[in-house]
Protein backbone atom coordinates (compact mmCIF):
# COMPACT_ATOMS: atom_id res chain seq x y z
CA MET A 1 44.71 -68.12 67.11
CA PRO A 2 44.59 -66.38 63.50
CA SER A 3 41.31 -66.83 61.88
CA THR A 4 40.82 -69.38 58.95
CA THR A 5 38.07 -68.03 57.30
CA SER A 6 38.15 -65.61 54.44
CA VAL A 7 36.02 -62.40 53.69
CA ALA A 8 34.96 -61.42 50.62
CA PHE A 9 34.37 -58.02 49.03
CA GLY A 10 32.95 -56.45 45.63
CA SER A 11 30.72 -57.80 43.04
CA GLY A 12 33.30 -60.51 41.77
CA VAL A 13 33.86 -61.99 38.22
CA LEU A 14 31.36 -64.05 36.35
CA ILE A 15 31.91 -65.52 32.96
CA ALA A 16 29.55 -67.63 31.13
CA THR A 17 31.01 -70.65 28.78
CA PRO A 18 28.37 -71.33 26.28
CA SER A 19 27.72 -74.83 24.66
CA GLY A 20 27.04 -75.53 21.05
CA ALA A 21 28.20 -73.18 18.41
CA ASN A 22 29.11 -69.96 20.06
CA ALA A 23 31.49 -71.48 22.66
CA THR A 24 33.61 -68.56 23.49
CA PRO A 25 33.87 -67.91 27.15
CA VAL A 26 32.53 -64.57 27.52
CA GLN A 27 32.76 -62.26 30.70
CA PHE A 28 29.95 -60.05 32.38
CA GLY A 29 31.75 -57.08 32.10
CA ALA A 30 31.19 -53.95 34.57
CA LEU A 31 29.80 -56.53 37.14
CA GLN A 32 27.25 -54.91 39.80
CA ASP A 33 26.19 -57.22 41.75
CA VAL A 34 25.12 -61.28 41.75
CA THR A 35 22.47 -63.18 43.25
CA LEU A 36 22.59 -66.62 43.59
CA ASP A 37 19.70 -68.44 45.42
CA PHE A 38 19.28 -72.23 46.14
CA SER A 39 15.91 -73.34 47.25
CA PHE A 40 14.16 -76.28 48.19
CA SER A 41 10.31 -77.41 48.83
CA SER A 42 9.60 -79.38 51.86
CA LYS A 43 7.35 -81.57 53.09
CA GLN A 44 6.39 -82.16 57.04
CA LEU A 45 5.07 -85.33 58.72
CA PHE A 46 3.25 -84.11 61.91
CA GLY A 47 1.46 -86.22 64.35
CA GLN A 48 -1.11 -85.04 67.29
CA TYR A 49 1.40 -82.48 68.21
CA GLN A 50 2.29 -78.79 66.92
CA PHE A 51 5.59 -79.25 65.53
CA PRO A 52 6.37 -82.16 62.83
CA ILE A 53 8.18 -85.01 63.76
CA ALA A 54 9.77 -85.54 60.30
CA PHE A 55 11.04 -83.41 57.63
CA ALA A 56 12.03 -84.09 54.28
CA ARG A 57 13.16 -81.78 50.90
CA GLY A 58 11.11 -81.87 47.86
CA GLU A 59 12.02 -80.10 44.56
CA GLY A 60 15.21 -78.20 44.86
CA LYS A 61 15.85 -74.87 42.75
CA ILE A 62 18.94 -72.71 41.56
CA SER A 63 18.29 -69.45 40.47
CA GLY A 64 20.73 -66.61 40.03
CA LYS A 65 20.55 -62.97 38.68
CA ALA A 66 23.60 -60.93 37.50
CA LYS A 67 23.62 -57.47 36.88
CA PHE A 68 26.36 -55.61 34.67
CA ALA A 69 27.16 -52.70 33.03
CA ASN A 70 28.69 -53.41 29.70
CA ILE A 71 26.54 -54.04 26.69
CA ASP A 72 27.46 -56.57 24.98
CA GLY A 73 25.98 -58.33 21.95
CA PRO A 74 27.58 -61.88 21.89
CA LEU A 75 26.95 -62.28 25.52
CA TYR A 76 23.16 -61.53 25.15
CA ASN A 77 23.37 -63.51 22.12
CA SER A 78 24.98 -66.87 23.50
CA CYS A 79 23.68 -66.45 26.82
CA PHE A 80 19.75 -66.10 25.51
CA PHE A 81 19.28 -65.71 22.54
CA GLY A 82 21.26 -68.93 20.70
CA GLN A 83 21.02 -67.14 17.64
CA THR A 84 24.23 -67.16 14.51
CA LEU A 85 25.84 -64.39 14.77
CA ALA A 86 27.25 -62.91 11.41
CA ALA A 87 29.84 -60.06 10.97
CA GLY A 88 29.11 -56.52 10.83
CA GLN A 89 26.92 -54.39 12.81
CA LYS A 90 23.65 -51.90 11.74
CA LEU A 91 24.58 -48.79 13.53
CA TRP A 92 22.31 -45.83 13.76
CA SER A 93 22.83 -42.04 12.11
CA TYR A 94 20.30 -40.04 14.44
CA ASN A 95 19.38 -36.27 13.00
CA GLU A 96 22.96 -36.16 10.95
CA ALA A 97 23.06 -32.58 9.69
CA GLY A 98 22.36 -31.58 6.26
CA ALA A 99 21.14 -29.64 3.70
CA VAL A 100 19.13 -30.07 0.31
CA ALA A 101 21.33 -29.07 -2.66
CA SER A 102 20.57 -25.86 -3.89
CA SER A 103 20.06 -26.95 -7.69
CA SER A 104 18.38 -29.51 -9.44
CA PRO A 105 18.06 -32.71 -8.49
CA TYR A 106 17.93 -31.47 -5.04
CA THR A 107 19.20 -34.19 -3.15
CA TYR A 108 21.04 -34.82 -0.25
CA ALA A 109 23.40 -37.81 0.23
CA THR A 110 23.97 -39.76 3.45
CA ALA A 111 27.30 -39.75 4.89
CA ASN A 112 26.78 -43.76 4.37
CA ALA A 113 24.83 -44.16 1.71
CA SER A 114 27.21 -46.77 0.42
CA ALA A 115 26.03 -48.89 3.61
CA PHE A 116 22.75 -47.55 3.60
CA ASP A 117 19.99 -49.88 5.46
CA ALA A 118 16.69 -48.10 6.04
CA ASP A 119 15.15 -44.42 6.21
CA LEU A 120 14.49 -43.30 10.13
CA GLY A 121 12.78 -40.00 9.02
CA VAL A 122 13.92 -36.32 8.32
CA VAL A 123 12.93 -33.10 9.72
CA TYR A 124 13.60 -29.77 9.19
CA ALA A 125 16.91 -28.57 10.98
CA SER A 126 14.85 -24.89 11.97
CA SER A 127 11.58 -26.15 13.24
CA GLY A 128 11.81 -29.67 13.98
CA LEU A 129 8.67 -30.63 11.68
CA ALA A 130 8.69 -33.91 9.50
CA LEU A 131 9.04 -34.21 6.04
CA THR A 132 6.60 -36.94 4.72
CA ARG A 133 8.56 -39.73 2.29
CA VAL A 134 6.37 -40.68 -0.97
CA ALA A 135 6.93 -42.79 -3.91
CA THR A 136 7.53 -40.36 -6.76
CA ALA A 137 7.49 -36.65 -7.35
CA PRO A 138 7.81 -35.00 -3.69
CA ALA A 139 5.98 -31.81 -3.00
CA VAL A 140 7.44 -29.34 -0.21
CA GLY A 141 8.00 -30.81 2.48
CA GLN A 142 7.92 -34.38 1.00
CA TYR A 143 11.38 -36.94 -0.09
CA THR A 144 11.76 -39.59 -2.18
CA LEU A 145 14.65 -42.29 -1.36
CA ALA A 146 16.71 -44.45 -3.43
CA ALA A 147 19.87 -45.99 -2.41
CA GLY A 148 20.84 -43.88 0.37
CA VAL A 149 20.06 -40.13 -1.53
CA TYR A 150 16.97 -38.27 -1.01
CA THR A 151 15.26 -36.17 -3.01
CA PHE A 152 13.27 -33.10 -2.32
CA ASN A 153 11.25 -30.65 -4.13
CA SER A 154 12.77 -27.75 -5.27
CA GLY A 155 10.59 -25.43 -3.13
CA ASP A 156 13.11 -26.96 -0.46
CA SER A 157 16.27 -26.11 -2.18
CA GLY A 158 19.08 -24.99 0.24
CA LYS A 159 16.97 -25.81 3.55
CA ALA A 160 18.89 -27.43 6.64
CA ILE A 161 17.50 -30.82 7.29
CA LEU A 162 18.23 -33.38 9.98
CA VAL A 163 18.32 -36.89 8.75
CA SER A 164 17.86 -40.28 10.80
CA TYR A 165 18.55 -43.65 9.23
CA SER A 166 20.78 -46.92 9.59
CA TYR A 167 23.40 -48.38 7.81
CA THR A 168 25.44 -51.64 8.33
CA GLN A 169 29.07 -51.55 9.32
CA THR A 170 31.01 -54.37 7.50
CA ALA A 171 34.51 -53.25 7.95
CA ALA A 172 36.95 -55.53 10.27
CA GLY A 173 36.31 -55.86 13.91
CA SER A 174 32.97 -53.87 13.36
CA GLY A 175 30.91 -56.05 15.50
CA THR A 176 28.57 -58.45 14.84
CA ARG A 177 24.68 -58.97 14.15
CA ALA A 178 22.09 -61.98 14.77
CA VAL A 179 18.52 -62.40 13.29
CA LEU A 180 16.17 -63.29 16.36
CA SER A 181 14.35 -66.04 14.80
CA ASN A 182 11.21 -67.75 16.09
CA LYS A 183 12.66 -71.01 17.36
CA LEU A 184 10.44 -73.95 18.47
CA MET A 185 9.11 -73.97 22.04
CA GLY A 186 11.63 -75.95 24.06
CA ALA A 187 14.80 -74.76 22.27
CA ALA A 188 17.37 -72.84 24.77
CA PRO A 189 21.00 -71.77 24.80
CA THR A 190 22.97 -73.67 27.77
CA PHE A 191 26.09 -72.25 29.20
CA GLN A 192 28.30 -72.77 32.27
CA ILE A 193 28.46 -70.39 34.90
CA ASP A 194 32.12 -69.72 36.48
CA PHE A 195 31.88 -67.07 39.75
CA TYR A 196 34.31 -66.07 42.13
CA GLN A 197 35.61 -63.96 44.59
CA SER A 198 38.58 -62.59 45.93
CA ASN A 199 39.55 -62.59 49.85
CA ALA A 200 39.20 -58.82 50.78
CA ASN A 201 41.90 -59.55 53.57
CA ALA A 202 45.71 -59.46 52.58
CA THR A 203 46.24 -62.57 52.25
CA ALA A 204 45.76 -64.93 48.80
CA GLY A 205 42.83 -66.72 48.57
CA GLN A 206 39.50 -66.85 47.18
CA TRP A 207 35.82 -69.15 46.94
CA SER A 208 34.35 -70.01 43.82
CA LEU A 209 31.26 -71.64 42.24
CA ARG A 210 30.67 -73.28 39.03
CA LEU A 211 27.23 -74.50 37.45
CA TYR A 212 27.80 -76.76 34.86
CA ASN A 213 24.68 -76.23 33.09
CA CYS A 214 22.61 -72.93 33.22
CA VAL A 215 19.13 -71.88 31.09
CA SER A 216 18.79 -67.88 30.97
CA THR A 217 14.97 -67.24 31.96
CA LYS A 218 15.05 -63.19 31.56
CA LEU A 219 17.09 -60.31 30.13
CA THR A 220 15.94 -57.23 31.12
CA VAL A 221 17.79 -53.95 29.33
CA ALA A 222 16.53 -50.53 30.83
CA THR A 223 17.66 -47.08 30.66
CA LYS A 224 17.46 -44.05 32.90
CA ILE A 225 17.77 -40.45 32.33
CA GLN A 226 20.99 -39.18 34.20
CA ASP A 227 22.12 -42.59 34.86
CA PHE A 228 24.19 -46.08 33.53
CA GLY A 229 22.40 -48.31 31.72
CA ILE A 230 22.60 -51.98 33.96
CA PRO A 231 20.90 -54.91 32.19
CA GLU A 232 20.16 -57.94 34.00
CA LEU A 233 20.24 -61.95 33.27
CA ASP A 234 18.49 -63.74 35.06
CA PHE A 235 19.21 -67.50 35.13
CA GLU A 236 18.45 -70.96 36.51
CA ALA A 237 20.78 -74.44 36.66
CA PHE A 238 19.71 -78.38 36.12
CA ALA A 239 21.97 -81.45 36.56
CA ASN A 240 24.16 -82.64 33.88
CA ALA A 241 24.12 -85.76 32.22
CA ALA A 242 26.18 -87.20 34.74
CA ASN A 243 23.36 -85.91 37.43
CA ASN A 244 25.96 -83.19 38.79
CA LEU A 245 24.86 -79.29 39.05
CA GLY A 246 28.44 -77.78 39.77
CA GLU A 247 30.89 -77.84 42.32
CA ILE A 248 32.01 -75.05 44.97
CA ASN A 249 35.69 -74.26 45.84
CA THR A 250 36.71 -72.64 49.14
CA ALA A 251 39.77 -71.64 51.28
CA ILE A 252 41.48 -73.55 53.86
């Protein structure tokens, strides 16, 4: 008699649908693994014997953790920060190679001067020694800055430099930006979680879990040399207005 059970393989698919203004569903890209924990506190009733004669469940808790490789700002914002998204992201130019002009006014204009945001330092390309930023009249080893244009002393004319800075990209499709404001305690974005895995056998089928209301409790972003970054998002589920937690769907 053929088995009516199914088995699942792989990390599955996880999608979060935020509530409120950021209500666009977002997928956890390059999902590595998902952990879902259902737990209860318990209370036992004892008589004069060693083992309980009655057992009752107490408080319940549903918690989960997802590890995923795709760095997704809208997902971070929708599920954890809950801020207002604005078009245009800030980008970083690290060690942009350039040279001080060989004649007055001894300047260097960054490649993104028109969208310049913030100075992140200048070093000599030959030695790696850092130059010092000053307000006016730079001496050798110093510089001033205005509107993405760096000005140096005549003694540094023609020298190769490496410039680091940030700039704002505003072209269509250039990403988003959210200012992380300090919200009142108790405020947290909520979202629905949809998770499913397909049958690992040749036959069609899947099982899925939907949790109606979730709140993220922790976001971890870690890097490691010679490895991919794998962010982690922890979350907990709670009942909706109808006093329901979610639903589970399985193959026959």
